[in-house]
Coordinates of C-alpha atoms and ligand atoms in Angstrom, one line a residue:
X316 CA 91.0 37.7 29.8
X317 CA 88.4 36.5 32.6
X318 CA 89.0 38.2 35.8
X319 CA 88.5 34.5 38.1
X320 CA 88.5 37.5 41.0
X321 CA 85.8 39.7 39.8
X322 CA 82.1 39.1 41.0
X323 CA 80.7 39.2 38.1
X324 CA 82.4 35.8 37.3
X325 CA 81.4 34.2 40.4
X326 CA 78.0 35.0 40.0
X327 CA 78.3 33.9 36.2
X328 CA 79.4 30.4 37.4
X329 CA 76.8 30.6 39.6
X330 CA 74.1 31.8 37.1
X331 CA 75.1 28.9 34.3
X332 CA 75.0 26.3 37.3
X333 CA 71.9 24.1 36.7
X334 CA 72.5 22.8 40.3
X335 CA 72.8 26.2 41.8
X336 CA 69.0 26.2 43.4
X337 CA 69.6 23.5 45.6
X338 CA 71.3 25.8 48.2
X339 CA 67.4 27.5 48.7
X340 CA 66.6 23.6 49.8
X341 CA 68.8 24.2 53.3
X342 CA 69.3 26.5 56.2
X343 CA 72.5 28.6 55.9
X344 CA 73.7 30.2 59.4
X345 CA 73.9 33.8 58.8
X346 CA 77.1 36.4 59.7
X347 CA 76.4 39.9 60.4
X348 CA 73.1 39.3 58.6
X349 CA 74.2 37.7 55.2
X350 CA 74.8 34.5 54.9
X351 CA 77.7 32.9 55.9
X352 CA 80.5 31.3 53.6
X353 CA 80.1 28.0 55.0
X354 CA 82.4 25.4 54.3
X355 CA 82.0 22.8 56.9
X356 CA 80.3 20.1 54.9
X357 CA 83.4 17.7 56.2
X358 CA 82.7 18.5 59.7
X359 CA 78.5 19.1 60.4
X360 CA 76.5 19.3 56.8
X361 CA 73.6 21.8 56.6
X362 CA 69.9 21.0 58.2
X363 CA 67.9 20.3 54.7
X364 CA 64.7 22.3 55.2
X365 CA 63.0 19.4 55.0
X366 CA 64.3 17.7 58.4
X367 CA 61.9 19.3 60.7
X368 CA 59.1 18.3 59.0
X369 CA 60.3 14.4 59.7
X370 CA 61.5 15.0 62.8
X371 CA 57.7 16.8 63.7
X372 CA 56.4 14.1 61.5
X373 CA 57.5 11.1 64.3
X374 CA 56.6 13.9 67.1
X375 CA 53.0 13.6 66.2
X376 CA 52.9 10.3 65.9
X377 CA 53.8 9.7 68.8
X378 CA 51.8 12.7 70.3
X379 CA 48.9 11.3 69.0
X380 CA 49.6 7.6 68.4
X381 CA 52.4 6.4 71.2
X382 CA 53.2 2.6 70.9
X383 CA 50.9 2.3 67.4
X384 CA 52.8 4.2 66.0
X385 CA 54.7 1.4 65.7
X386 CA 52.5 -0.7 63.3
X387 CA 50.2 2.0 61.9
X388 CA 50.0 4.7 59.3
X389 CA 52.6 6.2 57.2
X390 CA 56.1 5.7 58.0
X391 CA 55.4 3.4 60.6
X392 CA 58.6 2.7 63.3
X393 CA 58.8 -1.1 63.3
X394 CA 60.3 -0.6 59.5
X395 CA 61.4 2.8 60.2
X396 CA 64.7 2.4 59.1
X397 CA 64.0 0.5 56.0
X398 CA 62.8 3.9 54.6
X399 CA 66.0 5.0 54.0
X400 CA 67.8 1.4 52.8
X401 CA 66.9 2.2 48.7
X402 CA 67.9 5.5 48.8
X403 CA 70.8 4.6 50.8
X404 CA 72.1 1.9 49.0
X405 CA 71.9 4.5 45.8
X406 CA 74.6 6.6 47.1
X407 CA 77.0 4.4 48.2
X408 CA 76.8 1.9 45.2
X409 CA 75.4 -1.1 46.8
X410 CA 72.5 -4.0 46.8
X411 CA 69.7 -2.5 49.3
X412 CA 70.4 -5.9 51.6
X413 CA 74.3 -4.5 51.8
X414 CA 73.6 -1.3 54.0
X415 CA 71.7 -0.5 56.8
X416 CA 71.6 3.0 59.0
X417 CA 72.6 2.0 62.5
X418 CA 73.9 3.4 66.0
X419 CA 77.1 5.7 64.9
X420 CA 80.4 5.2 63.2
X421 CA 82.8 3.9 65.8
X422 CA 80.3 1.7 67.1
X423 CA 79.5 0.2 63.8
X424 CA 83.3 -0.1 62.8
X425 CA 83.6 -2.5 66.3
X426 CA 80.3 -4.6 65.5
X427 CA 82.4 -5.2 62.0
X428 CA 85.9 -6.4 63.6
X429 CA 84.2 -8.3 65.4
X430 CA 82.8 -10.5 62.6
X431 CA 85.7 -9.4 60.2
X432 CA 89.0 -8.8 62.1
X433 CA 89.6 -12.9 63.4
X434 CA 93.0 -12.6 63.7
X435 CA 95.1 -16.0 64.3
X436 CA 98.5 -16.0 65.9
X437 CA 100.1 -16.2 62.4
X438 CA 98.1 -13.6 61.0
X439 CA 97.6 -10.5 63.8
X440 CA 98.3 -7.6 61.5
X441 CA 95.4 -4.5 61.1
X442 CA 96.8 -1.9 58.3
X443 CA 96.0 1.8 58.7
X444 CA 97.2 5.1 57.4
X445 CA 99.8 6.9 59.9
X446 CA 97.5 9.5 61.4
X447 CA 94.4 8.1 60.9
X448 CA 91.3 9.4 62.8
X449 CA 91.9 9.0 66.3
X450 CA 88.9 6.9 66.9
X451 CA 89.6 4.3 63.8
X452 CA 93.4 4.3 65.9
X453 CA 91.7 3.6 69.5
X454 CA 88.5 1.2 67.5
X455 CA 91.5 -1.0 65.6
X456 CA 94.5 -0.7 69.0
X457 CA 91.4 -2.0 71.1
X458 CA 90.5 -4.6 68.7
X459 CA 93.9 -5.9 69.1
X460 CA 94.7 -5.7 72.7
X461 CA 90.8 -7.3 73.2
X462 CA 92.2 -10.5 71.3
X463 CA 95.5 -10.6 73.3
X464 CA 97.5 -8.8 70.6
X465 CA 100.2 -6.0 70.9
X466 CA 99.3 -2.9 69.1
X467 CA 103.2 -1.9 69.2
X468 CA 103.8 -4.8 66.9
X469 CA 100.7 -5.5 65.2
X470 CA 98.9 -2.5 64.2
X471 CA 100.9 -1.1 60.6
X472 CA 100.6 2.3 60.2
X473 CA 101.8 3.2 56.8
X474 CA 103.5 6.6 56.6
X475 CA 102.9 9.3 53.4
X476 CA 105.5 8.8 51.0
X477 CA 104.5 11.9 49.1
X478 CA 106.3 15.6 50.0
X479 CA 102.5 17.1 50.8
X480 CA 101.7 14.0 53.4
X481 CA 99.8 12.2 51.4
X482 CA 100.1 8.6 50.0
X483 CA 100.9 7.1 46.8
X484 CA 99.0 3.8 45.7
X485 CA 102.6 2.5 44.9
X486 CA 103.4 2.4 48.3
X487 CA 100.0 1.1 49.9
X488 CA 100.8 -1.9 47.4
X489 CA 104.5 -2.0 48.8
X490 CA 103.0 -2.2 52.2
X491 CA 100.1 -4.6 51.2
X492 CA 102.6 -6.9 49.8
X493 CA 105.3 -6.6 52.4
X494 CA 103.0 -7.5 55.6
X495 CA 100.4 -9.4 53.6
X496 CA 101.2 -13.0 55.4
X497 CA 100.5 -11.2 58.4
X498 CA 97.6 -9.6 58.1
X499 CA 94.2 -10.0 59.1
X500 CA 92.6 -7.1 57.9
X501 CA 93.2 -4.0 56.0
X502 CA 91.1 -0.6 56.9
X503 CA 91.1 2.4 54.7
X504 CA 89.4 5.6 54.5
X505 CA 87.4 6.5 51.7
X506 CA 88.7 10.3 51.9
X507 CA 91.6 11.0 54.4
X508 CA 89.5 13.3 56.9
X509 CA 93.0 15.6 57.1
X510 CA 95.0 15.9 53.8
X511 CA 91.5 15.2 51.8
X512 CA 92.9 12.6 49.4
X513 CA 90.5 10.0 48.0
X514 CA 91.5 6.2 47.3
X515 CA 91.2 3.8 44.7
X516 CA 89.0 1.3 46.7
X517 CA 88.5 -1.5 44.6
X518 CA 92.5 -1.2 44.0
X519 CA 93.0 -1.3 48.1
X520 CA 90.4 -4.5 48.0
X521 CA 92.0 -6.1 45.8
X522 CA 95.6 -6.1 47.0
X523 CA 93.9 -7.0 50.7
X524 CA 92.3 -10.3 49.4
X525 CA 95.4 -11.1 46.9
X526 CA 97.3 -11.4 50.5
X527 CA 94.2 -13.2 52.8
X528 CA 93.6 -9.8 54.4
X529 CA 89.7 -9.1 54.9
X530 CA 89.2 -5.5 54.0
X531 CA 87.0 -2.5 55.1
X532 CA 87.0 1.0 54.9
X533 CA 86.0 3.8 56.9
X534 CA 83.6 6.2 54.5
X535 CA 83.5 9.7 57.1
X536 CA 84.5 11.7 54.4
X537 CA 83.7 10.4 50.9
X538 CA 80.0 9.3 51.2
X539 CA 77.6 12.1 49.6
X540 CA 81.3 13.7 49.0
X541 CA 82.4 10.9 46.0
X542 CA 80.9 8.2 43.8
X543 CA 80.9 5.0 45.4
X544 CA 80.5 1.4 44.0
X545 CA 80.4 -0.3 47.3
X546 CA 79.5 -3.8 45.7
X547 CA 82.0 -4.0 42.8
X548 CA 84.3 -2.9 45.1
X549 CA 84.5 -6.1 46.9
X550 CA 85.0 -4.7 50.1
X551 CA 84.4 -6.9 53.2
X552 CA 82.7 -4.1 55.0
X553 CA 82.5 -0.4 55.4
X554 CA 80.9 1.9 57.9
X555 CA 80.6 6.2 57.6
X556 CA 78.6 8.7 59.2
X557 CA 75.4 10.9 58.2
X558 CA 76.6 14.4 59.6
X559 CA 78.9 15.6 57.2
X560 CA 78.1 15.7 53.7
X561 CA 75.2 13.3 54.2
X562 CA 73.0 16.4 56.1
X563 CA 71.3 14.8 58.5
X564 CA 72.5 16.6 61.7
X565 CA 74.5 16.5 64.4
X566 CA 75.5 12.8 66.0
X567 CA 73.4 11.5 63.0
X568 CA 72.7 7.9 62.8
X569 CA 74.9 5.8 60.8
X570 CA 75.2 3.3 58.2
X571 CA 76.5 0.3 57.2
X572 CA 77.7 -1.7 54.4
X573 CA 78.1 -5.7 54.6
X574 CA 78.8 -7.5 51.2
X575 CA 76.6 -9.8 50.1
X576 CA 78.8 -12.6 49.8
X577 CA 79.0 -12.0 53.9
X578 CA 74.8 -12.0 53.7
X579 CA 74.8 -15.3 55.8
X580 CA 77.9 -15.5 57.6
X581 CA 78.4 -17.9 60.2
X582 CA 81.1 -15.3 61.4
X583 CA 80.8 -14.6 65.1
X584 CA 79.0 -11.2 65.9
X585 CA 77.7 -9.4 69.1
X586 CA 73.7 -9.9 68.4
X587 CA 70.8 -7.7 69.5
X588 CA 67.2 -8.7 69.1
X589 CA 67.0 -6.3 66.3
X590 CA 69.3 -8.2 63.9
X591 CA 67.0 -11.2 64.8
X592 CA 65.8 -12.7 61.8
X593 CA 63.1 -10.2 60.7
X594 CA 60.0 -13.1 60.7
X595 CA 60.2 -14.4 63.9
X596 CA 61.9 -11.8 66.0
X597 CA 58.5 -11.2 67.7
X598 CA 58.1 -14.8 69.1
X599 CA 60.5 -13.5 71.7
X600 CA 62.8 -17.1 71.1
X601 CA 65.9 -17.8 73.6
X602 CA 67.9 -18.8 70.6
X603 CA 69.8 -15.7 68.2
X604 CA 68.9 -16.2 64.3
X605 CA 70.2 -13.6 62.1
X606 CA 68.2 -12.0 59.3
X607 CA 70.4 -12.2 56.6
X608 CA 72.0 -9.3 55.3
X609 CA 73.1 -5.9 56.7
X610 CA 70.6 -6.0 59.0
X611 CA 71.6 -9.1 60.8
X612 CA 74.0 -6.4 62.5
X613 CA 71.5 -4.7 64.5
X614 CA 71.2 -4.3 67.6
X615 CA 68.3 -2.3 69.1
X616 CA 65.8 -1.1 67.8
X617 CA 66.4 2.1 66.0
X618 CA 66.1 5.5 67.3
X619 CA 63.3 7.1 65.1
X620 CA 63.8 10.6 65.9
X621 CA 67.5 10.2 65.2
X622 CA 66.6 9.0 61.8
X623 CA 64.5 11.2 60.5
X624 CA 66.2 13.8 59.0
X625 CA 68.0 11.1 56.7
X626 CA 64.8 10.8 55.1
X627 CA 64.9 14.4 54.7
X628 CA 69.0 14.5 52.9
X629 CA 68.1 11.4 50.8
X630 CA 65.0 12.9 48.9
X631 CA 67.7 15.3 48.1
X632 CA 69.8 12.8 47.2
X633 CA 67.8 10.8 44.8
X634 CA 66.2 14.2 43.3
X635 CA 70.2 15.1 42.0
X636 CA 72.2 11.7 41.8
X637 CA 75.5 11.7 42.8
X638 CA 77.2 11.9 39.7
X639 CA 75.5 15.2 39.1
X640 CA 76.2 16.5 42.1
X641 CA 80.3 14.6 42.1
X642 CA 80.7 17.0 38.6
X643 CA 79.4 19.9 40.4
X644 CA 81.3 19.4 43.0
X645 CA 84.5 19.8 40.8
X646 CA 83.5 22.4 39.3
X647 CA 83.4 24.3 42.6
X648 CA 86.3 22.7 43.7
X649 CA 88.6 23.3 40.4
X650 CA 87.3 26.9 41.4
X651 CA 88.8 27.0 44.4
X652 CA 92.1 25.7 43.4
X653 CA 92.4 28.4 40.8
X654 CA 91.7 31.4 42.8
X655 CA 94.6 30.1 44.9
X656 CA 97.1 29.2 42.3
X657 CA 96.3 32.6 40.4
X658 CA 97.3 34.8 43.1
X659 CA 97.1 33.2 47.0
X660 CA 100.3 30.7 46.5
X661 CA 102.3 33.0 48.9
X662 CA 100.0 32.2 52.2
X663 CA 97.9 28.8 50.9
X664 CA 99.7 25.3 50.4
X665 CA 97.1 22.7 48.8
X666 CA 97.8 19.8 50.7
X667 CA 95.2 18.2 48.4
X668 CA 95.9 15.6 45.5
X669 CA 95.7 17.8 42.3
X670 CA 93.9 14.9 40.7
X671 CA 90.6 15.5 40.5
X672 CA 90.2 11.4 41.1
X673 CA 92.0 11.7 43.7
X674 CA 90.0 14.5 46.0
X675 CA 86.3 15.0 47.5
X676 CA 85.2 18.8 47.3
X677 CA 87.9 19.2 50.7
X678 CA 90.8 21.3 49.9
X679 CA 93.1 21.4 52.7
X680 CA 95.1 24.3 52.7
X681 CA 98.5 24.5 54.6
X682 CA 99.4 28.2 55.9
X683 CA 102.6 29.3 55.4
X684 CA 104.5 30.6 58.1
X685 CA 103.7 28.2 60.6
X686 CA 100.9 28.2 63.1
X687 CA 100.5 31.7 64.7
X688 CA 100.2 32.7 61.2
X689 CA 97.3 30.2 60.5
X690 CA 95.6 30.9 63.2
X691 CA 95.5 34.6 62.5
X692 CA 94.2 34.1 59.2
X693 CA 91.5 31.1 60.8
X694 CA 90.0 33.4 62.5
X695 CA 90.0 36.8 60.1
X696 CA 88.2 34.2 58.0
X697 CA 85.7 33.6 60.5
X698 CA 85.5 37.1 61.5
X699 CA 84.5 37.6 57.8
X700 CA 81.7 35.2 57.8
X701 CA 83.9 32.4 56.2
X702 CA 84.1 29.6 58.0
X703 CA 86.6 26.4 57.4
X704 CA 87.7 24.3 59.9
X705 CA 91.1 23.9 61.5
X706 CA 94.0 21.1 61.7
X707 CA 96.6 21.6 63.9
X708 CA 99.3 22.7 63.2
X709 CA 98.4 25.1 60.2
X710 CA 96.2 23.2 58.3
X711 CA 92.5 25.0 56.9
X712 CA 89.9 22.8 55.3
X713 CA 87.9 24.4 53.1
X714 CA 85.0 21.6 51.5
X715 CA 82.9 23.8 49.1
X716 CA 79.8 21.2 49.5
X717 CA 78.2 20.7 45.7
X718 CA 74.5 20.8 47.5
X719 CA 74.8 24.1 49.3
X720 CA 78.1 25.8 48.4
X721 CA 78.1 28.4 45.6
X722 CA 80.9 29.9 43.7
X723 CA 80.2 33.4 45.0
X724 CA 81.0 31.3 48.5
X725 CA 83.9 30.3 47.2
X726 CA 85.1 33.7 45.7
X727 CA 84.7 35.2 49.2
X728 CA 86.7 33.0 51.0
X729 CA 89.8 34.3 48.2
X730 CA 88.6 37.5 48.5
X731 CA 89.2 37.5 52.8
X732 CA 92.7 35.6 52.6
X733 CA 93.9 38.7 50.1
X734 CA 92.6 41.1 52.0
X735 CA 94.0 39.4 55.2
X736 CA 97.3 38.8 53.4
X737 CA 97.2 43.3 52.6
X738 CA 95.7 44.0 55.9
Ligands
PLP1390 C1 87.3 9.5 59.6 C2 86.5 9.5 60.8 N1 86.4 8.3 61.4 C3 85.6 8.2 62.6 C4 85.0 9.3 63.1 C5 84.2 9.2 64.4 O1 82.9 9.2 64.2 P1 81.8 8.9 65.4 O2 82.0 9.9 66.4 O3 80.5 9.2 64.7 O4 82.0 7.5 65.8 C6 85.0 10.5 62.4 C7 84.3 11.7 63.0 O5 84.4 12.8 62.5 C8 85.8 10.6 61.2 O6 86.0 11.8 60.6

């Protein structure tokens, strides 16, 4: 019988893996001179090795071209970000006019309340997961209170229904239907940044319009981590961020998704010259004309040196597809799960949704024994150049990321919670 624990299988997994190579593509931090277990993709991705290459790229432009650099050459800024809106659009499963890369998430997630929370006093209601990301909690409480609303009342935070904390569909339809005369909008997460469960979005749209609801989701964790078909999945809007498993490096730019149906909304919207329709925006006109699409929700114009390494993650991107990279990323995954259920089900709790439709590459891992106990293993882990990240109160998230992660990775983070567990 295969030994899932021995070396030589990791590095047969590994060896079989078409997809393997892509790891030489980024910059792994090193431990103790070897390089580290990293599995932080759901926190900060790896720098692709092609980022500095952009980023020096706009440096010399602008060393050696300042304000032209606007207007001329290769990769000029005026239509910087436009570089990245095919490529883009290819991950997330949308038309190129649906997304644009913009400021960050929490900002982008306000610019679309603004245009698609417009709450009336029979209607109020924003749905949300119970424990939601602290900012999508203070973006939708403040969205409330700014149109004269009480969050106390109005904000529905549904609770898990299931025994590991996560949440069943049946019960998001339960709740759906139950407040759906009162609510305005619906906002869902792609993959819940803590238990690591993925959704069935065009389900969740669905149920939102049946009631009147507009619906968005927040994408954090699940773009570059899951498939997405953005378009048919008729939400109203969504909005993610480009440092986790998107690689493009700390407080990354962000993006954007705006159905097309919403292309030429008269919806109210807080307007910056850069969402200005594209044609005229240089006559310098008093009045505010929106270029249609996505990028009628710019504001300013875009930070170029911010952008750059995007270009870099996307080429990687398009090179694999993300249904390539989605099947490696269970294999990985599946990997993990059976290491732990062969022999770590003492200390490790997956959290996770055993359904492989139902999970990213994020397995989160409660410790048993309570915090102290967590913590103690946390950190042998790290000590042993395997780094997760931590929940409180004893949750570890391990996210074996498909472009960089191997299963030899993978094997040493089981290997360092046995010997832990003997130490
Ligand atoms: C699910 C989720 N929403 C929102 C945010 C906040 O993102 P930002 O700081 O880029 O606005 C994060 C950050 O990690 C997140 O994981």
């Amino acid at each position: 019988m295969t030994d899932l624990f021995s070396a030589a299988h990791a590095r047969a997994l590994d060896a079989h893996d078409p997809l393997c190579g892509l790891r030489d593509e980024f910059l792994i931090p090193k431990h103790a001179g070897h390089d580290q277990a990293y599995f932080c993709g759901n926190s900060l991705g790896l720098q692709p090795r092609g980022a500095r290459a952009h980023v020096e790229e706009v440096l010399q432009k602008w060393a050696m071209e300042a304000v032209e650099g606007h207007f001329t050459g290769q990769a000029q800024w005026m239509p910087y970000h436009e570089l990245v809106r095919e490529p883009l659009a290819r991950v997330v499963g949308a038309q190129p006019a649906e997304v644009v890369a913009m400021n960050t998430l929490t900002v982008n997630l306000h610019l679309m309340m603004v245009s698609f929370y417009r709450p009336t006093r029979e209607r109020p209601a924003i749905l949300i997961e119970a424990g939601a990301f602290p900012s999508d909690r203070h973006a939708v409480a403040s969205q409330l209170s700014f149109h004269g609303f009480d969050p106390d009342r109005d904000l529905i935070e549904l609770e898990a229904d299931q025994a590991t904390g996560t949440i069943s569909m049946a019960a998001i339809e339960r709740a759906i239907a139950q407040h759906g005369h009162r609510l305005a909008l619906v906002l869902w997460p792609g993959v819940q940044y803590r238990t690591g469960q993925a959704f069935d979005l065009k389900e969740i749209a669905r149920l939102a319009h049946a009631q009147g609801a507009m619906c968005g989701f927040d994408l954090a964790h699940a773009v570059g981590n899951v498939e997405l078909s953005l378009h048919d999945s008729d939400a109203d809007f969504a909005v993610w961020c480009h440092y986790k498993y998107m690689n493009s490096g700390p407080g990354a730019v962000a993006g954007c998704f705006v159905h097309g149906r919403h292309a030429n909304t008269n919806a109210p919207r807080f307007a910056g010259w850069w969402g200005h329709d594209v044609n005229t925006r240089f006559r310098m006109g008093p009045q505010f004309m929106p270029t249609p699409g996505a990028d009628g929700w710019q504001l300013s114009n875009p930070p170029i040196l911010g952008l750059a390494p995007l270009r870099a993650s996307l080429d990687l991107f398009d090179r694999v597809g993300i249904k390539a990279l989605r099947e490696r990323s269970q294999r990985l995954t599946g990997y993990l799960e059976q290491l732990i259920d062969a022999r770590l089900q003492d200390v490790l709790q997956i959290v996770t949704p055993r359904e492989r439709e139902l999970r990213g590459c994020q397995l989160s891992l409660r410790v048993s024994g309570g915090r102290e106990r967590g913590r103690a293993l946390f950190e042998h882990l790290a000590e042993n150049g395997v780094l997760g990240d931590w929940r409180e109160p004893d949750v570890i998230r391990i996210s074996p990321a498909p472009l960089y992660n191997s299963h030899n990775d993978v094997l040493r983070f089981a290997q360092a919670v046995e010997n832990w567990r003997h130490g």
